[in-house]
mmCIF file of C-alpha atoms in Angstrom:
data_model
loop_
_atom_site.group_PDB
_atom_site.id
_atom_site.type_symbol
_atom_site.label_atom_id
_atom_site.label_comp_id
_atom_site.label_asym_id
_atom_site.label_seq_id
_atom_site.Cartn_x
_atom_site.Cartn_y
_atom_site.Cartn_z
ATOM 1 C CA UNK A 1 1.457 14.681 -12.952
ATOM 2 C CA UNK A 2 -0.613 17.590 -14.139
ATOM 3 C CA UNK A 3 -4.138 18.167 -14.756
ATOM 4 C CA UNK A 4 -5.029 17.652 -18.599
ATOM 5 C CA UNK A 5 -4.404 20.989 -20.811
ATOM 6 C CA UNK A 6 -7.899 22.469 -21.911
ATOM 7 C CA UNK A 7 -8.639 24.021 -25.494
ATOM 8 C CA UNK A 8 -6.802 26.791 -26.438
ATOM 9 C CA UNK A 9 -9.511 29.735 -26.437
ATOM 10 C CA UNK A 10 -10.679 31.229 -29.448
ATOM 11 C CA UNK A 11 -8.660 34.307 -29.148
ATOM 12 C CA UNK A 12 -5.728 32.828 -28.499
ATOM 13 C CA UNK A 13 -6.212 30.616 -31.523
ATOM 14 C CA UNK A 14 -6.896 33.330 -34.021
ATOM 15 C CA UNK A 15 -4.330 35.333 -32.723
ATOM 16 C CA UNK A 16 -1.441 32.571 -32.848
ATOM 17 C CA UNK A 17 -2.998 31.553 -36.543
ATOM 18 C CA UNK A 18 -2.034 35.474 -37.371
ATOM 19 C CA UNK A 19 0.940 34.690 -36.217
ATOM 20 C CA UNK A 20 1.729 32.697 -39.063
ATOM 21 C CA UNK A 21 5.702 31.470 -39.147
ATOM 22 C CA UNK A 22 6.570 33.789 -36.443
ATOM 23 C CA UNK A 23 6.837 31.335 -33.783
ATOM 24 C CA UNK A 24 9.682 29.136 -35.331
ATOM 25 C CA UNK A 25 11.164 26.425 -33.456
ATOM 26 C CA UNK A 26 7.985 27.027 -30.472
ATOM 27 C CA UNK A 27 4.906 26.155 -30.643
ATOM 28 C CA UNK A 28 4.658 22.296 -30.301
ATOM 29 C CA UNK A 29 2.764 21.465 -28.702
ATOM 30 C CA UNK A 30 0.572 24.744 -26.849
ATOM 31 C CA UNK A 31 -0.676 23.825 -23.901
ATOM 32 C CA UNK A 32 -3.240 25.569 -21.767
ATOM 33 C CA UNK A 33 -4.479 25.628 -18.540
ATOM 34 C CA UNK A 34 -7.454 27.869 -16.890
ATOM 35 C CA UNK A 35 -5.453 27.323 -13.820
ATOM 36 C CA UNK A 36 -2.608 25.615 -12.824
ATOM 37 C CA UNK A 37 -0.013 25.081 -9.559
ATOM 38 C CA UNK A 38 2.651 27.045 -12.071
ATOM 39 C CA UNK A 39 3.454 26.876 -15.585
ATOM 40 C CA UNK A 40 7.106 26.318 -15.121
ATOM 41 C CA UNK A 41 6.237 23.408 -13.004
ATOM 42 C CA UNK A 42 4.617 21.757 -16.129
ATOM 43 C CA UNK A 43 7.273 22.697 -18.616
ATOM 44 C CA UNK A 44 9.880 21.268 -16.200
ATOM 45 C CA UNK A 45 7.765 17.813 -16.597
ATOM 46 C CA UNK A 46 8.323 18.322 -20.582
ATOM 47 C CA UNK A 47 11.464 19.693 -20.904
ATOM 48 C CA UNK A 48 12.780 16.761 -18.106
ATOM 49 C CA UNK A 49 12.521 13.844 -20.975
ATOM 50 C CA UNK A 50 15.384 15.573 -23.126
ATOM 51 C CA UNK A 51 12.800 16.203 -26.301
ATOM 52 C CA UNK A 52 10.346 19.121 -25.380
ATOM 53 C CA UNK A 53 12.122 21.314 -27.006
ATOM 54 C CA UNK A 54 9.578 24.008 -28.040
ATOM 55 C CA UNK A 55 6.568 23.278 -25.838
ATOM 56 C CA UNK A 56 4.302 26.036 -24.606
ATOM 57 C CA UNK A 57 2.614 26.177 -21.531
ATOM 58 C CA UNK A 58 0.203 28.651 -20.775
ATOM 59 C CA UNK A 59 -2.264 29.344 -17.930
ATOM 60 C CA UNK A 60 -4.693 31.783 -17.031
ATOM 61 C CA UNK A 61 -4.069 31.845 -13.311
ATOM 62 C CA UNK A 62 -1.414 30.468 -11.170
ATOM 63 C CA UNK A 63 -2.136 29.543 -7.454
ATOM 64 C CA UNK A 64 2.198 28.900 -7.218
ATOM 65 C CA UNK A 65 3.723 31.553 -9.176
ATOM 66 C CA UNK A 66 7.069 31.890 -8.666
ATOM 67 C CA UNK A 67 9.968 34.455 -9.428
ATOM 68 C CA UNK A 68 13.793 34.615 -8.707
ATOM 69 C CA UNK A 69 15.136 33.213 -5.260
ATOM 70 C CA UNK A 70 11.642 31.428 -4.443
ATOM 71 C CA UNK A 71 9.483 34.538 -4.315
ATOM 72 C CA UNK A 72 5.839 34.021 -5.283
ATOM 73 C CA UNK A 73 4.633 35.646 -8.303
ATOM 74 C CA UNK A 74 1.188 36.777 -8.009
ATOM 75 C CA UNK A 75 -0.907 35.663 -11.215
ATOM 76 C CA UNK A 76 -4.636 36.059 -10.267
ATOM 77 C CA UNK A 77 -7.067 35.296 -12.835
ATOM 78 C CA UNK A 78 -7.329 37.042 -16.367
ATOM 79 C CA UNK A 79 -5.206 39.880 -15.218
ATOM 80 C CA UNK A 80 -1.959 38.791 -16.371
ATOM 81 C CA UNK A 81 0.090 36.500 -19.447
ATOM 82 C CA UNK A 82 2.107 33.459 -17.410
ATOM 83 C CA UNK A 83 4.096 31.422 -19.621
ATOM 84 C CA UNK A 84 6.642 28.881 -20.000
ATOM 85 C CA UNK A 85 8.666 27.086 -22.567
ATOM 86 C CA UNK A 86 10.977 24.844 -23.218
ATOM 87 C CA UNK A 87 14.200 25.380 -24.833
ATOM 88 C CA UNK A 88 17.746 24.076 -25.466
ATOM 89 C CA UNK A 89 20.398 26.670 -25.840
ATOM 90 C CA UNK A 90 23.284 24.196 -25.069
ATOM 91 C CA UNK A 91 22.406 23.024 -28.790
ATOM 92 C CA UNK A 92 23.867 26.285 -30.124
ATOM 93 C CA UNK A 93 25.962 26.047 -33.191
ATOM 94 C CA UNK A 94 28.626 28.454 -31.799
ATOM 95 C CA UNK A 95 29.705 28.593 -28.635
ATOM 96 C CA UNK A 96 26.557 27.069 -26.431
ATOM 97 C CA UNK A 97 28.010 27.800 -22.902
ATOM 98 C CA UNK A 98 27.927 31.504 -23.708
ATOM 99 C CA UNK A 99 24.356 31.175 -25.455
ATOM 100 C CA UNK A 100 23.013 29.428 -22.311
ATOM 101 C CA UNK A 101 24.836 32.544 -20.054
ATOM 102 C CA UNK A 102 22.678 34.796 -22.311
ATOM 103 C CA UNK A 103 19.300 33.276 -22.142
ATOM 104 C CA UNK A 104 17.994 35.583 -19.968
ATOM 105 C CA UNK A 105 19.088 38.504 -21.196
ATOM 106 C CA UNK A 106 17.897 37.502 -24.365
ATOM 107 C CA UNK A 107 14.388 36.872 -22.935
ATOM 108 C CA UNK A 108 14.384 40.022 -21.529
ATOM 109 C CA UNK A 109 15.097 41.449 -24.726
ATOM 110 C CA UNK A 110 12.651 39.662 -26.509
ATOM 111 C CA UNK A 111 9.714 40.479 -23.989
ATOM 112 C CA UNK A 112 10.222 44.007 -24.621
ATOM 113 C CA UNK A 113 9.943 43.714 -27.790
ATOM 114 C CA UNK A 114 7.021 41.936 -27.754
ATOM 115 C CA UNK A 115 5.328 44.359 -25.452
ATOM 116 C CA UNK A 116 6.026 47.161 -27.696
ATOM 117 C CA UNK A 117 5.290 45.875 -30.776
ATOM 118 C CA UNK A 118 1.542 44.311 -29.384
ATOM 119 C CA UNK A 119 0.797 47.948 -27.318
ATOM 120 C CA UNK A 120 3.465 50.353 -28.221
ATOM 121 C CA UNK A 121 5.025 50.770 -24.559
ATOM 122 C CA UNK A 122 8.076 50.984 -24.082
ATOM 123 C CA UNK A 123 9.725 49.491 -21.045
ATOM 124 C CA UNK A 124 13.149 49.320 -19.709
ATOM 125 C CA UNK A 125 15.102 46.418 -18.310
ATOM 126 C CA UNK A 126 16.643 45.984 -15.265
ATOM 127 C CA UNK A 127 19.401 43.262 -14.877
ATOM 128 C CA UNK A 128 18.923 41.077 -14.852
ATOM 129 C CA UNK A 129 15.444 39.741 -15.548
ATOM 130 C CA UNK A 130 12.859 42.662 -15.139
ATOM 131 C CA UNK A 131 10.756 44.560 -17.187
ATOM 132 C CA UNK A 132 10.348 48.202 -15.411
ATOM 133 C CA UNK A 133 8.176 51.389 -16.883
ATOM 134 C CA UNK A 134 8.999 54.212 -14.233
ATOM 135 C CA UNK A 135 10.758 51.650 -12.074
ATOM 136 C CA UNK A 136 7.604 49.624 -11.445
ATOM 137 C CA UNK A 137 7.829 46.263 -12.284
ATOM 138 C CA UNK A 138 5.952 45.344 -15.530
ATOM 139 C CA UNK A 139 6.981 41.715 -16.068
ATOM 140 C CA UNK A 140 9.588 39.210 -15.012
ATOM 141 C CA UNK A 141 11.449 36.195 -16.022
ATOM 142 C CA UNK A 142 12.481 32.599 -14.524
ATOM 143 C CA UNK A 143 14.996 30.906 -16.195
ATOM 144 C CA UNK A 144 14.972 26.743 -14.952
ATOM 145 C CA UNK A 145 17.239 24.474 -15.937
ATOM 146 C CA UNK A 146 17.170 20.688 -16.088
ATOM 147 C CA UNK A 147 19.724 18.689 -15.076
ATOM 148 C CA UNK A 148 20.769 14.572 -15.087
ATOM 149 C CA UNK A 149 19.899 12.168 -17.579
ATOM 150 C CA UNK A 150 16.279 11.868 -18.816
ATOM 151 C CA UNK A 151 14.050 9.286 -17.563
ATOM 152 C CA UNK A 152 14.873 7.159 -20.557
ATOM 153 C CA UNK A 153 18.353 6.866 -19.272
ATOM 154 C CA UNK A 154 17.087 6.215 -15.470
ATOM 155 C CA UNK A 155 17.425 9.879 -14.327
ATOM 156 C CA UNK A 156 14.923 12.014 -12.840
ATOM 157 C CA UNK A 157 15.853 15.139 -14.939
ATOM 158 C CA UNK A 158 15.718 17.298 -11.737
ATOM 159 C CA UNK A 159 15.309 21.356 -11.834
ATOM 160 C CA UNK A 160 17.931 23.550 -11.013
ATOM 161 C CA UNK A 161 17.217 27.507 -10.741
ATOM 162 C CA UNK A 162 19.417 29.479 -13.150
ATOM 163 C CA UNK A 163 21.715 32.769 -13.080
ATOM 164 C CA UNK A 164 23.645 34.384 -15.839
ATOM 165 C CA UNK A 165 26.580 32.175 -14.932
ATOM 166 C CA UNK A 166 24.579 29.773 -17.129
ATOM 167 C CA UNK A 167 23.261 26.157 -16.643
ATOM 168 C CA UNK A 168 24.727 23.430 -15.219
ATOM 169 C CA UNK A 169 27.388 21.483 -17.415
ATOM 170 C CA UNK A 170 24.531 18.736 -17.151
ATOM 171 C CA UNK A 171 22.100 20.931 -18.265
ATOM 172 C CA UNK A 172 19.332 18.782 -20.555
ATOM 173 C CA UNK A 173 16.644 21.614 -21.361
ATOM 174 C CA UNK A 174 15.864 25.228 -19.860
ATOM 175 C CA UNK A 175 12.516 26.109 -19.172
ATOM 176 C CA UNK A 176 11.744 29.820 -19.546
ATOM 177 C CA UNK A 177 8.776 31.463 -17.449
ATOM 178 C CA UNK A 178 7.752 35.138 -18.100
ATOM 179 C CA UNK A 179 5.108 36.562 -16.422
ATOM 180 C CA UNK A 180 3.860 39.986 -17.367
ATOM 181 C CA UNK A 181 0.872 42.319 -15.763
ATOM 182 C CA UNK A 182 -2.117 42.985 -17.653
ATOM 183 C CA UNK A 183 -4.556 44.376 -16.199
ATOM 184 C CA UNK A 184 -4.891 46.573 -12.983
ATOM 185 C CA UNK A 185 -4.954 44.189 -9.915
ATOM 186 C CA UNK A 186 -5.513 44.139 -5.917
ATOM 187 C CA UNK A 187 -1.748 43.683 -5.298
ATOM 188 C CA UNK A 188 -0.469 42.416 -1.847
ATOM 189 C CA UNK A 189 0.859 44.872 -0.190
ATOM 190 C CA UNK A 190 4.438 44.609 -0.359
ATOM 191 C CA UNK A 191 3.740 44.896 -4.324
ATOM 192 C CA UNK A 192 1.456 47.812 -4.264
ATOM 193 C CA UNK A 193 4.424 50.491 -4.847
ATOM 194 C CA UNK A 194 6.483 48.840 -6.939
ATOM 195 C CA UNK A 195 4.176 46.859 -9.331
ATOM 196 C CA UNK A 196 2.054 48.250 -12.483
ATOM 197 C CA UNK A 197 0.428 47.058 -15.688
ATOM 198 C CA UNK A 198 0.017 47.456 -18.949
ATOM 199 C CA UNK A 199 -3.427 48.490 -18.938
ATOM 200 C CA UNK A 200 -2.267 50.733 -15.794
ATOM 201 C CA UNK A 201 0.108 52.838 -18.015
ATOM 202 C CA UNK A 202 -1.796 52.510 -21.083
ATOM 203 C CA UNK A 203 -5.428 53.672 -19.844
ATOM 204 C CA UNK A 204 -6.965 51.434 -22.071
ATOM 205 C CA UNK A 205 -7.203 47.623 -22.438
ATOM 206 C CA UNK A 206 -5.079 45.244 -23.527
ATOM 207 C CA UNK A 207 -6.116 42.097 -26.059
ATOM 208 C CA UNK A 208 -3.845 39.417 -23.985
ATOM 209 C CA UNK A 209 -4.174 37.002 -27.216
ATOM 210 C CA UNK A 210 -2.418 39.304 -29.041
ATOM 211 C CA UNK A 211 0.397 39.830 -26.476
ATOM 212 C CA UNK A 212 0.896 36.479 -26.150
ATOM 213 C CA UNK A 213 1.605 35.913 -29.760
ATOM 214 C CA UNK A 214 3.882 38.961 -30.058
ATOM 215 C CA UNK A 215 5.979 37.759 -26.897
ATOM 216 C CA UNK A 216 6.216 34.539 -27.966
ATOM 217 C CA UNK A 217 7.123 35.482 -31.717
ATOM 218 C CA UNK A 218 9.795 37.815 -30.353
ATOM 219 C CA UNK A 219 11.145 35.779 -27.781
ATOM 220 C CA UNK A 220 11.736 32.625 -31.123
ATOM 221 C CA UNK A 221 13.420 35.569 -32.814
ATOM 222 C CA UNK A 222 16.116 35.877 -29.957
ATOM 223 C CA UNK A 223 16.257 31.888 -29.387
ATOM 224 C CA UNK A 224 17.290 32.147 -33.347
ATOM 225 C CA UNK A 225 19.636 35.176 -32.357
ATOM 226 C CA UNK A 226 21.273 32.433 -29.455
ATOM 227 C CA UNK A 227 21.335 29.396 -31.659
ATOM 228 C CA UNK A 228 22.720 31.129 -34.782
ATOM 229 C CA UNK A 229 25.697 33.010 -32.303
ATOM 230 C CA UNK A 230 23.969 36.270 -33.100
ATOM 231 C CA UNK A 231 25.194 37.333 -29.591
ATOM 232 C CA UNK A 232 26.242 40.747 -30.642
ATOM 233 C CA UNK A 233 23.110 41.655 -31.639
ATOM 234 C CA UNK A 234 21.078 40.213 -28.228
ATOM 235 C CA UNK A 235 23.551 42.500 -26.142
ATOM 236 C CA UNK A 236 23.761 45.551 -28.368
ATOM 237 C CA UNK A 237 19.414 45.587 -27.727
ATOM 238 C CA UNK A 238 19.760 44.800 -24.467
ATOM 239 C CA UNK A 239 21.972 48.088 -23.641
ATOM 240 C CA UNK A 240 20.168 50.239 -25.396
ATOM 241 C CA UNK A 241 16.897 48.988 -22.928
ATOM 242 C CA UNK A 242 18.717 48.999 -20.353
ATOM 243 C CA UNK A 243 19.549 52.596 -18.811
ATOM 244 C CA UNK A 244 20.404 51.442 -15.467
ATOM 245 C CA UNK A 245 23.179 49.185 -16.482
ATOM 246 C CA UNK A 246 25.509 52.370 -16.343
ATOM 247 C CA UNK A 247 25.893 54.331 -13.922
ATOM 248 C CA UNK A 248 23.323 53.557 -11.673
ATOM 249 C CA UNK A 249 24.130 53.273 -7.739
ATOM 250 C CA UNK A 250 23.534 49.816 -6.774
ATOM 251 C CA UNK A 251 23.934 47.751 -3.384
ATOM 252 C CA UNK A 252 24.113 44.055 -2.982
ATOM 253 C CA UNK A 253 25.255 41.115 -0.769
ATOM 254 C CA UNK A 254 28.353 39.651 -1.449
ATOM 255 C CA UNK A 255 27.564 36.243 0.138
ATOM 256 C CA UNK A 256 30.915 34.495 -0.551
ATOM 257 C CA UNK A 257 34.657 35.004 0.242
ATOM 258 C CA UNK A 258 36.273 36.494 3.056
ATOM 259 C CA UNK A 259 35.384 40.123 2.308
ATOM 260 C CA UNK A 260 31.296 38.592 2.148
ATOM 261 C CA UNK A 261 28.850 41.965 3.167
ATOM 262 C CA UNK A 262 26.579 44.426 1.697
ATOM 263 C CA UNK A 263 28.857 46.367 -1.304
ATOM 264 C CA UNK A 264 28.158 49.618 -2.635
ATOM 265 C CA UNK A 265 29.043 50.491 -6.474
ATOM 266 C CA UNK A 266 28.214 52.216 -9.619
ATOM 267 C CA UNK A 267 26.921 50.145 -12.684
ATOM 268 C CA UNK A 268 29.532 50.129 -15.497
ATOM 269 C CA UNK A 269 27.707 48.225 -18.005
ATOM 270 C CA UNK A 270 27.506 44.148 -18.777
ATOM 271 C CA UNK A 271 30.001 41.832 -19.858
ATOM 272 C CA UNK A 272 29.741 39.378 -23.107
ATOM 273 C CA UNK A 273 28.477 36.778 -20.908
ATOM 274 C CA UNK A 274 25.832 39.043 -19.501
ATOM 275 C CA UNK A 275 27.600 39.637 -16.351
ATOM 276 C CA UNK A 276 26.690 43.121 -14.192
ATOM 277 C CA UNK A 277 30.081 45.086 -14.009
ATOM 278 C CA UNK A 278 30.017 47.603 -10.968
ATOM 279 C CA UNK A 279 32.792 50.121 -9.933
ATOM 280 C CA UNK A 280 33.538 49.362 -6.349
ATOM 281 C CA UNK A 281 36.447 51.251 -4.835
ATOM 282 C CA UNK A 282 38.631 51.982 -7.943
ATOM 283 C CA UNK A 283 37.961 48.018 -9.582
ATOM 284 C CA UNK A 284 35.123 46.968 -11.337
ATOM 285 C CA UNK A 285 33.568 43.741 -10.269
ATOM 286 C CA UNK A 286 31.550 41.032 -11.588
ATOM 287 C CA UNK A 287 28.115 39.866 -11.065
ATOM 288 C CA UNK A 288 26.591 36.830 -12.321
ATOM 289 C CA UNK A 289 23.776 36.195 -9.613
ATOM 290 C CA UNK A 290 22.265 37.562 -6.381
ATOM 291 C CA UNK A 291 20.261 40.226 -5.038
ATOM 292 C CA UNK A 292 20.814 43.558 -6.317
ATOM 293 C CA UNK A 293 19.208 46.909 -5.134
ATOM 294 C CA UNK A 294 18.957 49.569 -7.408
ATOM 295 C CA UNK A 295 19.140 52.978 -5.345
#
């Protein structure tokens, strides 16, 4: 299925042992790779028997990255942090639809944290699952669902890409991928204006270890925040990261309906589901997935 996971290095290990508690329901197991096809891909294995909730996947390089709507993520070698895990907001004790809707945003959240706590940058978010620092992209976010019975039950727990309109109803596990850039790189071309780093903005390096174990602290914080129904406090962070969420001019495809073509608003904040609310025309609409530019 996957090649076998490798020793966690050393500086990963002392830096997750720091780490102490902080890592709550994650952490078992930690799984890591030198390189691998893409982390997600492995954590979709795990999370598709119904019990991995909490497994870590890690790898130093991915040769099939991927972001939102099937676009590669470029993860060359020791230049970046590319990680998945498996969770389970559907097991929320209040209202686990709406927890599930939120998962993203609550990443996003989390990783921002996490980056400013291990280096002291701040960045800002973009809706719905981008980390930006002078609108170049820092880091991103893949949110994977499973759905169907688990193999015990003679399904094939198959994945299912996910939006803020949630998971499917069938919805077993979510795997969570976050990728964030490290260290300056030789990006492609169509990424060479709109990407940056850590170590880009920062002029200095960056102890990837560390980062790791911040992100990953921060982001079982906000699954705590989910499960508990703490979802006034995920969306009261996320606004005040997120600058473009109001009054930003936006365009985007409306792909659906009778009226489907590229739209033209003005951000007007999210929703309590984590929907995008733009001012079109007089009305404000709602936006749960797609393709958004921000002008």
């Amino acid at each position: 299925m996957y090649h076998e996971p490798e020793h966690l290095p050393a500086d990963f290990a002392e830096a997750f042992a720091r780490a102490g508690g902080r890592f709550g329901r994650l952490g078992s197991p930690i799984l890591f790779f030198s390189t691998l096809g893409s982390t997600n891909d492995v954590a979709l294995a795990l999370a598709a028997t119904g019990d991995g909730e909490g497994a870590v996947v890690i790898a130093d390089a991915q040769t099939a990255g991927r972001g939102r709507r099937g676009r590669g993520w470029f993860s060359p070698p020791a230049s970046g942090l590319y990680v998945s895990l498996v969770v389970a907001p559907g097991r929320a004790r209040l209202d686990p639809e709406r927890a599930t809707a939120l998962l993203t945003l609550a990443a996003g959240v989390a990783l921002a944290e996490g980056v400013e706590a291990a280096t002291g940058l701040r960045a800002d978010i973009k809706w719905p699952n981008d980390l930006l620092v002078a609108r170049r992209k820092l880091a991103g976010i893949l949110a994977e669902a499973v759905v169907g019975d688990p193999p015990d039950r003679g399904g094939g727990g198959a994945p299912a890409a996910m939006g803020n309109r949630g998971a499917p109803r069938d919805a077993m596990n979510v795997v969570l991928g976050y990728g964030i850039n490290v260290g300056p790189m030789a990006y492609p071309p169509e990424l060479s204006d709109r990407a940056t780093s850590l170590e880009s903005e920062l002029g200095r390096p960056i102890d990837r270890a560390a980062l790791c174990a911040e992100t990953l602290a921060a982001v079982a914080r906000r699954y705590d925040d989910l499960l508990e129904g703490r979802f006034d406090a995920i969306l009261d962070a996320w606004r005040n990261r997120a600058p473009g969420c109001r009054d930003a001019r936006v365009t985007w495809e409306a792909t659906s309906g009778a009226d489907a073509a590229p739209r033209l608003g003005t951000t007007a904040g999210v929703d309590d589901w984590g929907a995008l609310l733009v001012r079109v025309a007089g009305r404000v609409e709602r936006i749960v997935a797609g393709e958004l530019t921000w002008l």
